[in-house]
Amino acid sequence: MKQIRRILCPTDFSEASLEAVKAANDLAQQFPARLTLAHVVQPLTPLADVEMMRSFDVRLYEDQLRKGMENKLADLAWKMIAKTVDTRTKTLCSEDPAGMICELAESEDTDLIVIATHGMTGWRHYVHGSVAQKVVQRTQRPVLLIHGRPANGGASAGTAGAAVEVPAGNPGPLSVGVMP
């Protein structure tokens, strides 16, 4: 069995992703493993009003946003991660959060990605897409999906569970229990 030494847990600070952070913390304590909490900031889409864009400093805004998210991520780690866990935080910028998460997993030689699904269905899923689904499709790393509560208050509201997704080229078996 492959030992888990490095866990990556991307977060968007939603309720669902905080459940994934809790699960990642529990796993990092159990194995023990280094835990990297990551947040991907998406760049600002240029406004159609050219005059307004001239008076707006996009780089300054994005730098301030990134710094704010770095602080928020550090605060999250301080509040939610056991002090005994070797924890790192990474704030990245990309138009493709799923691609950036996969790149980070490769560069960090991650043994397990713990990521939340938001439980969106129907038009919400179609409009917003699923970063977690894209990560599962693109990575060769094992992925633990933590199911969030549906945003639409559907029948499974109030329940949370976990599923293990192991992509086809996975380097070996992985034994992970279901997180409550």
Short mmCIF file of N, CA, C and O in Angstrom, two decimals, residues 11 13 18 21 37 67-83 87-91:
data_model
loop_
_atom_site.label_atom_id
_atom_site.label_comp_id
_atom_site.label_asym_id
_atom_site.label_seq_id
_atom_site.Cartn_x
_atom_site.Cartn_y
_atom_site.Cartn_z
N THR A 11 -9.28 24.88 -1.39
CA THR A 11 -10.48 25.41 -0.76
C THR A 11 -10.92 26.70 -1.43
O THR A 11 -10.09 27.47 -1.91
N PHE A 13 -13.27 28.36 0.44
CA PHE A 13 -13.80 28.90 1.69
C PHE A 13 -15.30 28.69 1.85
O PHE A 13 -15.91 29.25 2.75
N LEU A 18 -14.88 23.65 3.56
CA LEU A 18 -14.43 23.58 4.95
C LEU A 18 -14.59 22.16 5.50
O LEU A 18 -13.79 21.72 6.33
N VAL A 21 -11.55 20.45 4.34
CA VAL A 21 -10.40 20.84 5.17
C VAL A 21 -10.39 20.01 6.46
O VAL A 21 -9.34 19.52 6.89
N LEU A 37 -2.77 23.49 2.11
CA LEU A 37 -4.04 24.13 1.82
C LEU A 37 -3.81 25.12 0.69
O LEU A 37 -2.85 25.89 0.74
N LYS A 67 -3.29 38.95 -1.70
CA LYS A 67 -2.82 39.12 -0.32
C LYS A 67 -3.94 38.85 0.69
O LYS A 67 -3.72 38.23 1.72
N GLY A 68 -5.14 39.33 0.36
CA GLY A 68 -6.29 39.07 1.23
C GLY A 68 -6.59 37.58 1.34
O GLY A 68 -6.88 37.07 2.43
N MET A 69 -6.51 36.88 0.23
CA MET A 69 -6.76 35.44 0.24
C MET A 69 -5.64 34.69 0.96
O MET A 69 -5.89 33.69 1.63
N GLU A 70 -4.39 35.16 0.84
CA GLU A 70 -3.28 34.55 1.58
C GLU A 70 -3.54 34.66 3.08
O GLU A 70 -3.34 33.70 3.82
N ASN A 71 -3.99 35.83 3.52
CA ASN A 71 -4.29 36.04 4.93
C ASN A 71 -5.46 35.16 5.38
O ASN A 71 -5.43 34.56 6.46
N LYS A 72 -6.48 35.07 4.53
CA LYS A 72 -7.65 34.26 4.86
C LYS A 72 -7.26 32.78 4.95
O LYS A 72 -7.72 32.06 5.84
N LEU A 73 -6.40 32.32 4.05
CA LEU A 73 -5.95 30.94 4.05
C LEU A 73 -5.10 30.64 5.30
O LEU A 73 -5.26 29.60 5.93
N ALA A 74 -4.22 31.57 5.65
CA ALA A 74 -3.40 31.40 6.86
C ALA A 74 -4.28 31.35 8.10
O ALA A 74 -4.05 30.54 9.02
N ASP A 75 -5.31 32.19 8.14
CA ASP A 75 -6.24 32.22 9.26
C ASP A 75 -7.01 30.89 9.34
O ASP A 75 -7.20 30.33 10.42
N LEU A 76 -7.42 30.38 8.18
CA LEU A 76 -8.12 29.10 8.12
C LEU A 76 -7.23 27.98 8.67
O LEU A 76 -7.67 27.16 9.48
N ALA A 77 -5.97 27.97 8.25
CA ALA A 77 -5.03 26.95 8.73
C ALA A 77 -4.87 27.06 10.25
O ALA A 77 -4.87 26.04 10.96
N TRP A 78 -4.74 28.27 10.75
CA TRP A 78 -4.55 28.48 12.18
C TRP A 78 -5.75 27.98 12.98
O TRP A 78 -5.60 27.35 14.02
N LYS A 79 -6.96 28.22 12.46
CA LYS A 79 -8.18 27.87 13.19
C LYS A 79 -8.58 26.40 13.05
O LYS A 79 -9.14 25.83 13.97
N MET A 80 -8.30 25.79 11.89
CA MET A 80 -8.87 24.47 11.62
C MET A 80 -7.88 23.31 11.60
O MET A 80 -8.31 22.15 11.64
N ILE A 81 -6.60 23.59 11.52
CA ILE A 81 -5.62 22.51 11.38
C ILE A 81 -4.89 22.30 12.70
O ILE A 81 -4.45 23.26 13.34
N ALA A 82 -4.77 21.03 13.08
CA ALA A 82 -4.08 20.69 14.33
C ALA A 82 -2.65 21.23 14.29
O ALA A 82 -1.98 21.19 13.25
N LYS A 83 -2.20 21.72 15.41
CA LYS A 83 -0.85 22.30 15.49
C LYS A 83 0.24 21.26 15.24
O LYS A 83 1.37 21.60 14.92
N THR A 87 1.87 22.02 8.08
CA THR A 87 0.91 22.67 7.18
C THR A 87 1.57 23.76 6.37
O THR A 87 2.36 24.55 6.89
N ARG A 88 1.23 23.80 5.09
CA ARG A 88 1.67 24.87 4.19
C ARG A 88 0.44 25.46 3.54
O ARG A 88 -0.57 24.77 3.37
N THR A 89 0.54 26.71 3.14
CA THR A 89 -0.56 27.34 2.40
C THR A 89 -0.01 27.88 1.08
O THR A 89 1.13 28.34 1.02
N LYS A 90 -0.84 27.80 0.06
CA LYS A 90 -0.46 28.30 -1.27
C LYS A 90 -1.65 29.05 -1.85
O LYS A 90 -2.75 28.51 -1.93
N THR A 91 -1.41 30.29 -2.25
CA THR A 91 -2.42 31.06 -2.96
C THR A 91 -1.89 31.27 -4.37
O THR A 91 -0.80 31.81 -4.56
#
